[in-house]
mmCIF file with all atom_site columns, C-alpha atoms in Angstrom:
data_model
loop_
_atom_site.group_PDB
_atom_site.id
_atom_site.type_symbol
_atom_site.label_atom_id
_atom_site.label_alt_id
_atom_site.label_comp_id
_atom_site.label_asym_id
_atom_site.label_entity_id
_atom_site.label_seq_id
_atom_site.pdbx_PDB_ins_code
_atom_site.Cartn_x
_atom_site.Cartn_y
_atom_site.Cartn_z
_atom_site.occupancy
_atom_site.B_iso_or_equiv
_atom_site.pdbx_formal_charge
_atom_site.auth_seq_id
_atom_site.auth_comp_id
_atom_site.auth_asym_id
_atom_site.auth_atom_id
_atom_site.pdbx_PDB_model_num
ATOM 1   C CA . MET A 1 1   ? -38.847 7.638   -9.954  1.00 0.00 ? 1   MET A CA 1
ATOM 2   C CA . ILE A 1 2   ? -38.046 4.627   -12.140 1.00 0.00 ? 2   ILE A CA 1
ATOM 3   C CA . VAL A 1 3   ? -34.830 2.714   -11.417 1.00 0.00 ? 3   VAL A CA 1
ATOM 4   C CA . LEU A 1 4   ? -33.231 -0.089  -13.414 1.00 0.00 ? 4   LEU A CA 1
ATOM 5   C CA . GLY A 1 5   ? -31.051 -2.388  -11.314 1.00 0.00 ? 5   GLY A CA 1
ATOM 6   C CA . ILE A 1 6   ? -28.361 -4.586  -12.855 1.00 0.00 ? 6   ILE A CA 1
ATOM 7   C CA . ASP A 1 7   ? -26.818 -7.763  -11.452 1.00 0.00 ? 7   ASP A CA 1
ATOM 8   C CA . PRO A 1 8   ? -23.950 -8.373  -13.907 1.00 0.00 ? 8   PRO A CA 1
ATOM 9   C CA . GLY A 1 9   ? -22.662 -11.803 -14.843 1.00 0.00 ? 9   GLY A CA 1
ATOM 10  C CA . SER A 1 10  ? -20.877 -13.242 -17.867 1.00 0.00 ? 10  SER A CA 1
ATOM 11  C CA . THR A 1 11  ? -23.421 -16.013 -18.438 1.00 0.00 ? 11  THR A CA 1
ATOM 12  C CA . VAL A 1 12  ? -26.496 -14.465 -16.796 1.00 0.00 ? 12  VAL A CA 1
ATOM 13  C CA . THR A 1 13  ? -27.029 -10.747 -16.260 1.00 0.00 ? 13  THR A CA 1
ATOM 14  C CA . GLY A 1 14  ? -30.157 -9.878  -14.335 1.00 0.00 ? 14  GLY A CA 1
ATOM 15  C CA . TYR A 1 15  ? -32.069 -6.638  -14.649 1.00 0.00 ? 15  TYR A CA 1
ATOM 16  C CA . GLY A 1 16  ? -34.987 -5.338  -12.652 1.00 0.00 ? 16  GLY A CA 1
ATOM 17  C CA . VAL A 1 17  ? -37.102 -2.219  -12.948 1.00 0.00 ? 17  VAL A CA 1
ATOM 18  C CA . VAL A 1 18  ? -38.835 -0.663  -9.951  1.00 0.00 ? 18  VAL A CA 1
ATOM 19  C CA . SER A 1 19  ? -40.778 2.564   -9.650  1.00 0.00 ? 19  SER A CA 1
ATOM 20  C CA . THR A 1 20  ? -41.516 4.521   -6.506  1.00 0.00 ? 20  THR A CA 1
ATOM 21  C CA . GLU A 1 21  ? -44.352 6.820   -5.741  1.00 0.00 ? 21  GLU A CA 1
ATOM 22  C CA . ARG A 1 22  ? -45.009 8.320   -2.316  1.00 0.00 ? 22  ARG A CA 1
ATOM 23  C CA . GLY A 1 23  ? -42.561 5.905   -0.677  1.00 0.00 ? 23  GLY A CA 1
ATOM 24  C CA . ARG A 1 24  ? -44.097 2.746   -2.171  1.00 0.00 ? 24  ARG A CA 1
ATOM 25  C CA . TYR A 1 25  ? -42.232 0.414   -4.480  1.00 0.00 ? 25  TYR A CA 1
ATOM 26  C CA . ARG A 1 26  ? -43.896 -0.975  -7.580  1.00 0.00 ? 26  ARG A CA 1
ATOM 27  C CA . PHE A 1 27  ? -42.669 -3.862  -9.744  1.00 0.00 ? 27  PHE A CA 1
ATOM 28  C CA . VAL A 1 28  ? -42.329 -2.828  -13.397 1.00 0.00 ? 28  VAL A CA 1
ATOM 29  C CA . ASP A 1 29  ? -40.257 -5.529  -15.106 1.00 0.00 ? 29  ASP A CA 1
ATOM 30  C CA . ALA A 1 30  ? -37.422 -7.983  -14.574 1.00 0.00 ? 30  ALA A CA 1
ATOM 31  C CA . GLY A 1 31  ? -35.555 -10.567 -16.549 1.00 0.00 ? 31  GLY A CA 1
ATOM 32  C CA . CYS A 1 32  ? -32.233 -12.093 -17.476 1.00 0.00 ? 32  CYS A CA 1
ATOM 33  C CA . ILE A 1 33  ? -29.896 -11.765 -20.401 1.00 0.00 ? 33  ILE A CA 1
ATOM 34  C CA . LYS A 1 34  ? -28.477 -15.246 -20.864 1.00 0.00 ? 34  LYS A CA 1
ATOM 35  C CA . THR A 1 35  ? -25.412 -16.147 -22.862 1.00 0.00 ? 35  THR A CA 1
ATOM 36  C CA . ALA A 1 36  ? -23.862 -19.510 -23.620 1.00 0.00 ? 36  ALA A CA 1
ATOM 37  C CA . SER A 1 37  ? -20.602 -20.138 -21.801 1.00 0.00 ? 37  SER A CA 1
ATOM 38  C CA . SER A 1 38  ? -19.410 -21.887 -24.965 1.00 0.00 ? 38  SER A CA 1
ATOM 39  C CA . SER A 1 39  ? -19.772 -18.666 -27.010 1.00 0.00 ? 39  SER A CA 1
ATOM 40  C CA . PRO A 1 40  ? -16.790 -16.354 -27.511 1.00 0.00 ? 40  PRO A CA 1
ATOM 41  C CA . MET A 1 41  ? -16.524 -13.732 -24.765 1.00 0.00 ? 41  MET A CA 1
ATOM 42  C CA . GLY A 1 42  ? -16.875 -10.868 -27.236 1.00 0.00 ? 42  GLY A CA 1
ATOM 43  C CA . SER A 1 43  ? -20.230 -12.227 -28.444 1.00 0.00 ? 43  SER A CA 1
ATOM 44  C CA . ARG A 1 44  ? -21.430 -12.706 -24.879 1.00 0.00 ? 44  ARG A CA 1
ATOM 45  C CA . LEU A 1 45  ? -20.479 -9.160  -23.922 1.00 0.00 ? 45  LEU A CA 1
ATOM 46  C CA . GLN A 1 46  ? -22.215 -7.794  -27.019 1.00 0.00 ? 46  GLN A CA 1
ATOM 47  C CA . ALA A 1 47  ? -25.410 -9.670  -26.072 1.00 0.00 ? 47  ALA A CA 1
ATOM 48  C CA . ILE A 1 48  ? -25.284 -8.260  -22.528 1.00 0.00 ? 48  ILE A CA 1
ATOM 49  C CA . HIS A 1 49  ? -24.758 -4.737  -23.866 1.00 0.00 ? 49  HIS A CA 1
ATOM 50  C CA . ASP A 1 50  ? -27.563 -5.019  -26.417 1.00 0.00 ? 50  ASP A CA 1
ATOM 51  C CA . GLY A 1 51  ? -29.968 -6.518  -23.890 1.00 0.00 ? 51  GLY A CA 1
ATOM 52  C CA . LEU A 1 52  ? -29.330 -3.785  -21.326 1.00 0.00 ? 52  LEU A CA 1
ATOM 53  C CA . VAL A 1 53  ? -29.589 -0.993  -23.907 1.00 0.00 ? 53  VAL A CA 1
ATOM 54  C CA . ALA A 1 54  ? -32.935 -2.473  -24.991 1.00 0.00 ? 54  ALA A CA 1
ATOM 55  C CA . ALA A 1 55  ? -34.176 -2.650  -21.371 1.00 0.00 ? 55  ALA A CA 1
ATOM 56  C CA . ILE A 1 56  ? -33.123 0.947   -20.731 1.00 0.00 ? 56  ILE A CA 1
ATOM 57  C CA . GLY A 1 57  ? -34.836 2.002   -23.960 1.00 0.00 ? 57  GLY A CA 1
ATOM 58  C CA . ARG A 1 58  ? -38.092 0.206   -23.050 1.00 0.00 ? 58  ARG A CA 1
ATOM 59  C CA . HIS A 1 59  ? -38.343 1.646   -19.551 1.00 0.00 ? 59  HIS A CA 1
ATOM 60  C CA . ALA A 1 60  ? -36.623 5.054   -19.747 1.00 0.00 ? 60  ALA A CA 1
ATOM 61  C CA . PRO A 1 61  ? -35.391 4.882   -16.135 1.00 0.00 ? 61  PRO A CA 1
ATOM 62  C CA . ASP A 1 62  ? -34.506 7.962   -14.136 1.00 0.00 ? 62  ASP A CA 1
ATOM 63  C CA . ALA A 1 63  ? -31.519 6.116   -12.680 1.00 0.00 ? 63  ALA A CA 1
ATOM 64  C CA . VAL A 1 64  ? -29.470 2.957   -13.141 1.00 0.00 ? 64  VAL A CA 1
ATOM 65  C CA . ALA A 1 65  ? -27.936 1.028   -10.236 1.00 0.00 ? 65  ALA A CA 1
ATOM 66  C CA . ILE A 1 66  ? -25.452 -1.831  -10.427 1.00 0.00 ? 66  ILE A CA 1
ATOM 67  C CA . GLU A 1 67  ? -23.914 -4.323  -8.046  1.00 0.00 ? 67  GLU A CA 1
ATOM 68  C CA . ALA A 1 68  ? -20.397 -3.302  -7.049  1.00 0.00 ? 68  ALA A CA 1
ATOM 69  C CA . ILE A 1 69  ? -17.482 -5.677  -7.495  1.00 0.00 ? 69  ILE A CA 1
ATOM 70  C CA . PHE A 1 70  ? -16.792 -8.031  -4.625  1.00 0.00 ? 70  PHE A CA 1
ATOM 71  C CA . HIS A 1 71  ? -14.076 -10.585 -3.953  1.00 0.00 ? 71  HIS A CA 1
ATOM 72  C CA . HIS A 1 72  ? -14.040 -13.842 -5.893  1.00 0.00 ? 72  HIS A CA 1
ATOM 73  C CA . LYS A 1 73  ? -12.401 -17.144 -5.219  1.00 0.00 ? 73  LYS A CA 1
ATOM 74  C CA . SER A 1 74  ? -10.593 -17.129 -8.537  1.00 0.00 ? 74  SER A CA 1
ATOM 75  C CA . ALA A 1 75  ? -8.993  -14.391 -10.584 1.00 0.00 ? 75  ALA A CA 1
ATOM 76  C CA . GLU A 1 76  ? -10.559 -15.823 -13.735 1.00 0.00 ? 76  GLU A CA 1
ATOM 77  C CA . SER A 1 77  ? -14.145 -15.517 -12.451 1.00 0.00 ? 77  SER A CA 1
ATOM 78  C CA . ALA A 1 78  ? -13.400 -11.993 -11.153 1.00 0.00 ? 78  ALA A CA 1
ATOM 79  C CA . LEU A 1 79  ? -12.103 -11.007 -14.581 1.00 0.00 ? 79  LEU A CA 1
ATOM 80  C CA . ARG A 1 80  ? -15.205 -12.364 -16.348 1.00 0.00 ? 80  ARG A CA 1
ATOM 81  C CA . LEU A 1 81  ? -17.462 -10.540 -13.902 1.00 0.00 ? 81  LEU A CA 1
ATOM 82  C CA . GLY A 1 82  ? -15.446 -7.355  -14.368 1.00 0.00 ? 82  GLY A CA 1
ATOM 83  C CA . GLN A 1 83  ? -15.889 -7.583  -18.129 1.00 0.00 ? 83  GLN A CA 1
ATOM 84  C CA . ALA A 1 84  ? -19.662 -8.045  -17.807 1.00 0.00 ? 84  ALA A CA 1
ATOM 85  C CA . ARG A 1 85  ? -19.855 -5.205  -15.297 1.00 0.00 ? 85  ARG A CA 1
ATOM 86  C CA . GLY A 1 86  ? -17.830 -2.952  -17.622 1.00 0.00 ? 86  GLY A CA 1
ATOM 87  C CA . VAL A 1 87  ? -20.229 -3.665  -20.484 1.00 0.00 ? 87  VAL A CA 1
ATOM 88  C CA . ALA A 1 88  ? -23.187 -2.893  -18.190 1.00 0.00 ? 88  ALA A CA 1
ATOM 89  C CA . LEU A 1 89  ? -21.570 0.426   -17.232 1.00 0.00 ? 89  LEU A CA 1
ATOM 90  C CA . LEU A 1 90  ? -21.013 1.158   -20.925 1.00 0.00 ? 90  LEU A CA 1
ATOM 91  C CA . ALA A 1 91  ? -24.659 0.387   -21.757 1.00 0.00 ? 91  ALA A CA 1
ATOM 92  C CA . ALA A 1 92  ? -25.833 2.774   -19.029 1.00 0.00 ? 92  ALA A CA 1
ATOM 93  C CA . ALA A 1 93  ? -23.436 5.514   -20.173 1.00 0.00 ? 93  ALA A CA 1
ATOM 94  C CA . ALA A 1 94  ? -24.417 5.046   -23.833 1.00 0.00 ? 94  ALA A CA 1
ATOM 95  C CA . CYS A 1 95  ? -28.015 5.724   -22.765 1.00 0.00 ? 95  CYS A CA 1
ATOM 96  C CA . GLY A 1 96  ? -27.020 8.827   -20.783 1.00 0.00 ? 96  GLY A CA 1
ATOM 97  C CA . HIS A 1 97  ? -26.955 7.343   -17.275 1.00 0.00 ? 97  HIS A CA 1
ATOM 98  C CA . GLU A 1 98  ? -24.345 7.151   -14.566 1.00 0.00 ? 98  GLU A CA 1
ATOM 99  C CA . ALA A 1 99  ? -24.646 3.746   -12.888 1.00 0.00 ? 99  ALA A CA 1
ATOM 100 C CA . PHE A 1 100 ? -24.760 3.958   -9.086  1.00 0.00 ? 100 PHE A CA 1
ATOM 101 C CA . PRO A 1 101 ? -22.826 1.079   -7.451  1.00 0.00 ? 101 PRO A CA 1
ATOM 102 C CA . TYR A 1 102 ? -24.039 -0.779  -4.338  1.00 0.00 ? 102 TYR A CA 1
ATOM 103 C CA . ASN A 1 103 ? -22.186 -3.616  -2.637  1.00 0.00 ? 103 ASN A CA 1
ATOM 104 C CA . ALA A 1 104 ? -23.978 -6.852  -1.781  1.00 0.00 ? 104 ALA A CA 1
ATOM 105 C CA . MET A 1 105 ? -24.052 -6.152  1.969   1.00 0.00 ? 105 MET A CA 1
ATOM 106 C CA . THR A 1 106 ? -25.726 -2.758  1.426   1.00 0.00 ? 106 THR A CA 1
ATOM 107 C CA . VAL A 1 107 ? -28.290 -4.306  -0.919  1.00 0.00 ? 107 VAL A CA 1
ATOM 108 C CA . LYS A 1 108 ? -29.178 -7.077  1.541   1.00 0.00 ? 108 LYS A CA 1
ATOM 109 C CA . GLN A 1 109 ? -29.532 -4.656  4.424   1.00 0.00 ? 109 GLN A CA 1
ATOM 110 C CA . SER A 1 110 ? -31.566 -2.192  2.326   1.00 0.00 ? 110 SER A CA 1
ATOM 111 C CA . VAL A 1 111 ? -34.212 -4.786  1.511   1.00 0.00 ? 111 VAL A CA 1
ATOM 112 C CA . GLY A 1 112 ? -34.429 -5.889  5.138   1.00 0.00 ? 112 GLY A CA 1
ATOM 113 C CA . ALA A 1 113 ? -32.344 -9.047  5.002   1.00 0.00 ? 113 ALA A CA 1
ATOM 114 C CA . HIS A 1 114 ? -29.236 -9.477  7.107   1.00 0.00 ? 114 HIS A CA 1
ATOM 115 C CA . GLY A 1 115 ? -25.768 -9.012  5.610   1.00 0.00 ? 115 GLY A CA 1
ATOM 116 C CA . ARG A 1 116 ? -25.142 -12.745 5.172   1.00 0.00 ? 116 ARG A CA 1
ATOM 117 C CA . ALA A 1 117 ? -28.616 -13.549 3.810   1.00 0.00 ? 117 ALA A CA 1
ATOM 118 C CA . ASP A 1 118 ? -28.861 -16.098 1.011   1.00 0.00 ? 118 ASP A CA 1
ATOM 119 C CA . LYS A 1 119 ? -30.513 -15.420 -2.337  1.00 0.00 ? 119 LYS A CA 1
ATOM 120 C CA . ALA A 1 120 ? -33.812 -16.997 -1.248  1.00 0.00 ? 120 ALA A CA 1
ATOM 121 C CA . SER A 1 121 ? -34.066 -14.618 1.725   1.00 0.00 ? 121 SER A CA 1
ATOM 122 C CA . VAL A 1 122 ? -33.380 -11.626 -0.494  1.00 0.00 ? 122 VAL A CA 1
ATOM 123 C CA . ALA A 1 123 ? -36.003 -12.846 -2.991  1.00 0.00 ? 123 ALA A CA 1
ATOM 124 C CA . ARG A 1 124 ? -38.614 -13.159 -0.212  1.00 0.00 ? 124 ARG A CA 1
ATOM 125 C CA . MET A 1 125 ? -37.913 -9.635  1.036   1.00 0.00 ? 125 MET A CA 1
ATOM 126 C CA . VAL A 1 126 ? -38.084 -8.221  -2.511  1.00 0.00 ? 126 VAL A CA 1
ATOM 127 C CA . GLN A 1 127 ? -41.513 -9.831  -2.938  1.00 0.00 ? 127 GLN A CA 1
ATOM 128 C CA . VAL A 1 128 ? -42.695 -8.362  0.369   1.00 0.00 ? 128 VAL A CA 1
ATOM 129 C CA . LEU A 1 129 ? -41.440 -4.876  -0.531  1.00 0.00 ? 129 LEU A CA 1
ATOM 130 C CA . LEU A 1 130 ? -43.006 -5.009  -3.998  1.00 0.00 ? 130 LEU A CA 1
ATOM 131 C CA . GLY A 1 131 ? -46.215 -6.623  -2.747  1.00 0.00 ? 131 GLY A CA 1
ATOM 132 C CA . VAL A 1 132 ? -46.245 -9.205  -5.531  1.00 0.00 ? 132 VAL A CA 1
ATOM 133 C CA . ARG A 1 133 ? -45.487 -12.888 -5.893  1.00 0.00 ? 133 ARG A CA 1
ATOM 134 C CA . LEU A 1 134 ? -42.610 -13.339 -8.336  1.00 0.00 ? 134 LEU A CA 1
ATOM 135 C CA . ASP A 1 135 ? -41.279 -16.501 -9.919  1.00 0.00 ? 135 ASP A CA 1
ATOM 136 C CA . LEU A 1 136 ? -38.005 -15.136 -11.234 1.00 0.00 ? 136 LEU A CA 1
ATOM 137 C CA . PRO A 1 137 ? -34.416 -16.361 -11.461 1.00 0.00 ? 137 PRO A CA 1
ATOM 138 C CA . ALA A 1 138 ? -32.158 -15.207 -8.620  1.00 0.00 ? 138 ALA A CA 1
ATOM 139 C CA . ASP A 1 139 ? -30.260 -12.851 -10.954 1.00 0.00 ? 139 ASP A CA 1
ATOM 140 C CA . ALA A 1 140 ? -33.461 -10.926 -11.758 1.00 0.00 ? 140 ALA A CA 1
ATOM 141 C CA . THR A 1 141 ? -34.533 -10.830 -8.102  1.00 0.00 ? 141 THR A CA 1
ATOM 142 C CA . ASP A 1 142 ? -31.071 -9.570  -7.124  1.00 0.00 ? 142 ASP A CA 1
ATOM 143 C CA . ALA A 1 143 ? -31.360 -6.827  -9.772  1.00 0.00 ? 143 ALA A CA 1
ATOM 144 C CA . LEU A 1 144 ? -34.740 -5.792  -8.306  1.00 0.00 ? 144 LEU A CA 1
ATOM 145 C CA . ALA A 1 145 ? -33.083 -5.630  -4.865  1.00 0.00 ? 145 ALA A CA 1
ATOM 146 C CA . ILE A 1 146 ? -30.370 -3.369  -6.322  1.00 0.00 ? 146 ILE A CA 1
ATOM 147 C CA . ALA A 1 147 ? -33.046 -1.086  -7.825  1.00 0.00 ? 147 ALA A CA 1
ATOM 148 C CA . ILE A 1 148 ? -34.915 -0.959  -4.489  1.00 0.00 ? 148 ILE A CA 1
ATOM 149 C CA . THR A 1 149 ? -31.639 -0.109  -2.741  1.00 0.00 ? 149 THR A CA 1
ATOM 150 C CA . HIS A 1 150 ? -31.091 2.859   -5.033  1.00 0.00 ? 150 HIS A CA 1
ATOM 151 C CA . CYS A 1 151 ? -34.660 4.067   -4.507  1.00 0.00 ? 151 CYS A CA 1
ATOM 152 C CA . SER A 1 152 ? -34.139 3.887   -0.749  1.00 0.00 ? 152 SER A CA 1
ATOM 153 C CA . HIS A 1 153 ? -30.777 5.643   -0.817  1.00 0.00 ? 153 HIS A CA 1
ATOM 154 C CA . ALA A 1 154 ? -31.930 8.310   -3.286  1.00 0.00 ? 154 ALA A CA 1
ATOM 155 C CA . ARG A 1 155 ? -34.908 9.092   -1.045  1.00 0.00 ? 155 ARG A CA 1
ATOM 156 C CA . SER A 1 156 ? -32.617 9.324   1.996   1.00 0.00 ? 156 SER A CA 1
ATOM 157 C CA . ARG A 1 157 ? -30.229 11.631  0.142   1.00 0.00 ? 157 ARG A CA 1
ATOM 158 C CA . GLY A 1 158 ? -33.169 13.773  -0.948  1.00 0.00 ? 158 GLY A CA 1
ATOM 159 C CA . LEU A 1 159 ? -34.423 14.092  2.626   1.00 0.00 ? 159 LEU A CA 1
ATOM 160 C CA . ALA A 1 160 ? -30.938 14.928  3.882   1.00 0.00 ? 160 ALA A CA 1
ATOM 161 C CA . ARG A 1 161 ? -30.584 17.604  1.193   1.00 0.00 ? 161 ARG A CA 1
ATOM 162 C CA . ALA A 1 162 ? -33.982 19.100  2.093   1.00 0.00 ? 162 ALA A CA 1
ATOM 163 C CA . VAL A 1 163 ? -32.995 19.330  5.777   1.00 0.00 ? 163 VAL A CA 1
ATOM 164 C CA . GLN A 1 164 ? -29.706 21.033  4.888   1.00 0.00 ? 164 GLN A CA 1
ATOM 165 C CA . GLU A 1 165 ? -31.453 23.522  2.604   1.00 0.00 ? 165 GLU A CA 1
ATOM 166 C CA . ALA A 1 166 ? -34.033 24.325  5.313   1.00 0.00 ? 166 ALA A CA 1
ATOM 167 C CA . ARG A 1 167 ? -31.218 25.361  7.722   1.00 0.00 ? 167 ARG A CA 1
#
């Protein structure tokens, strides 16, 4: 299975692609779509959309996962994040994918970090799980963690389904 994870942001949107085979995770690709905060919001959202559609096109994932909305200190930053997240959802849908949401706590726990882990801890765990040394921005590492989370949860759901069908 190939999963594209998305960590949405209005100035930096991270994406990460992970594949799984026989329970092992493999790093495929990761990067960031960067926009200038001085650019009009419409242009920034278009760049995020185009970048994600291109990433989905390059990797033909079986699934797309995205970070769920969480609370922000200011309404303005929450609105900007919501706009970027909406564009990411649109990009996934335009490419024929439903985007599976995962909250930050679930992502951290899925990669073996504790619920209040910082970005550096999550990055270290992602490197351990993928078995590679990565020098990536935090947004890309977070996106890889989101992809790993979906792989883990999809596998668990598959096992649960198999047990139910066997009964």
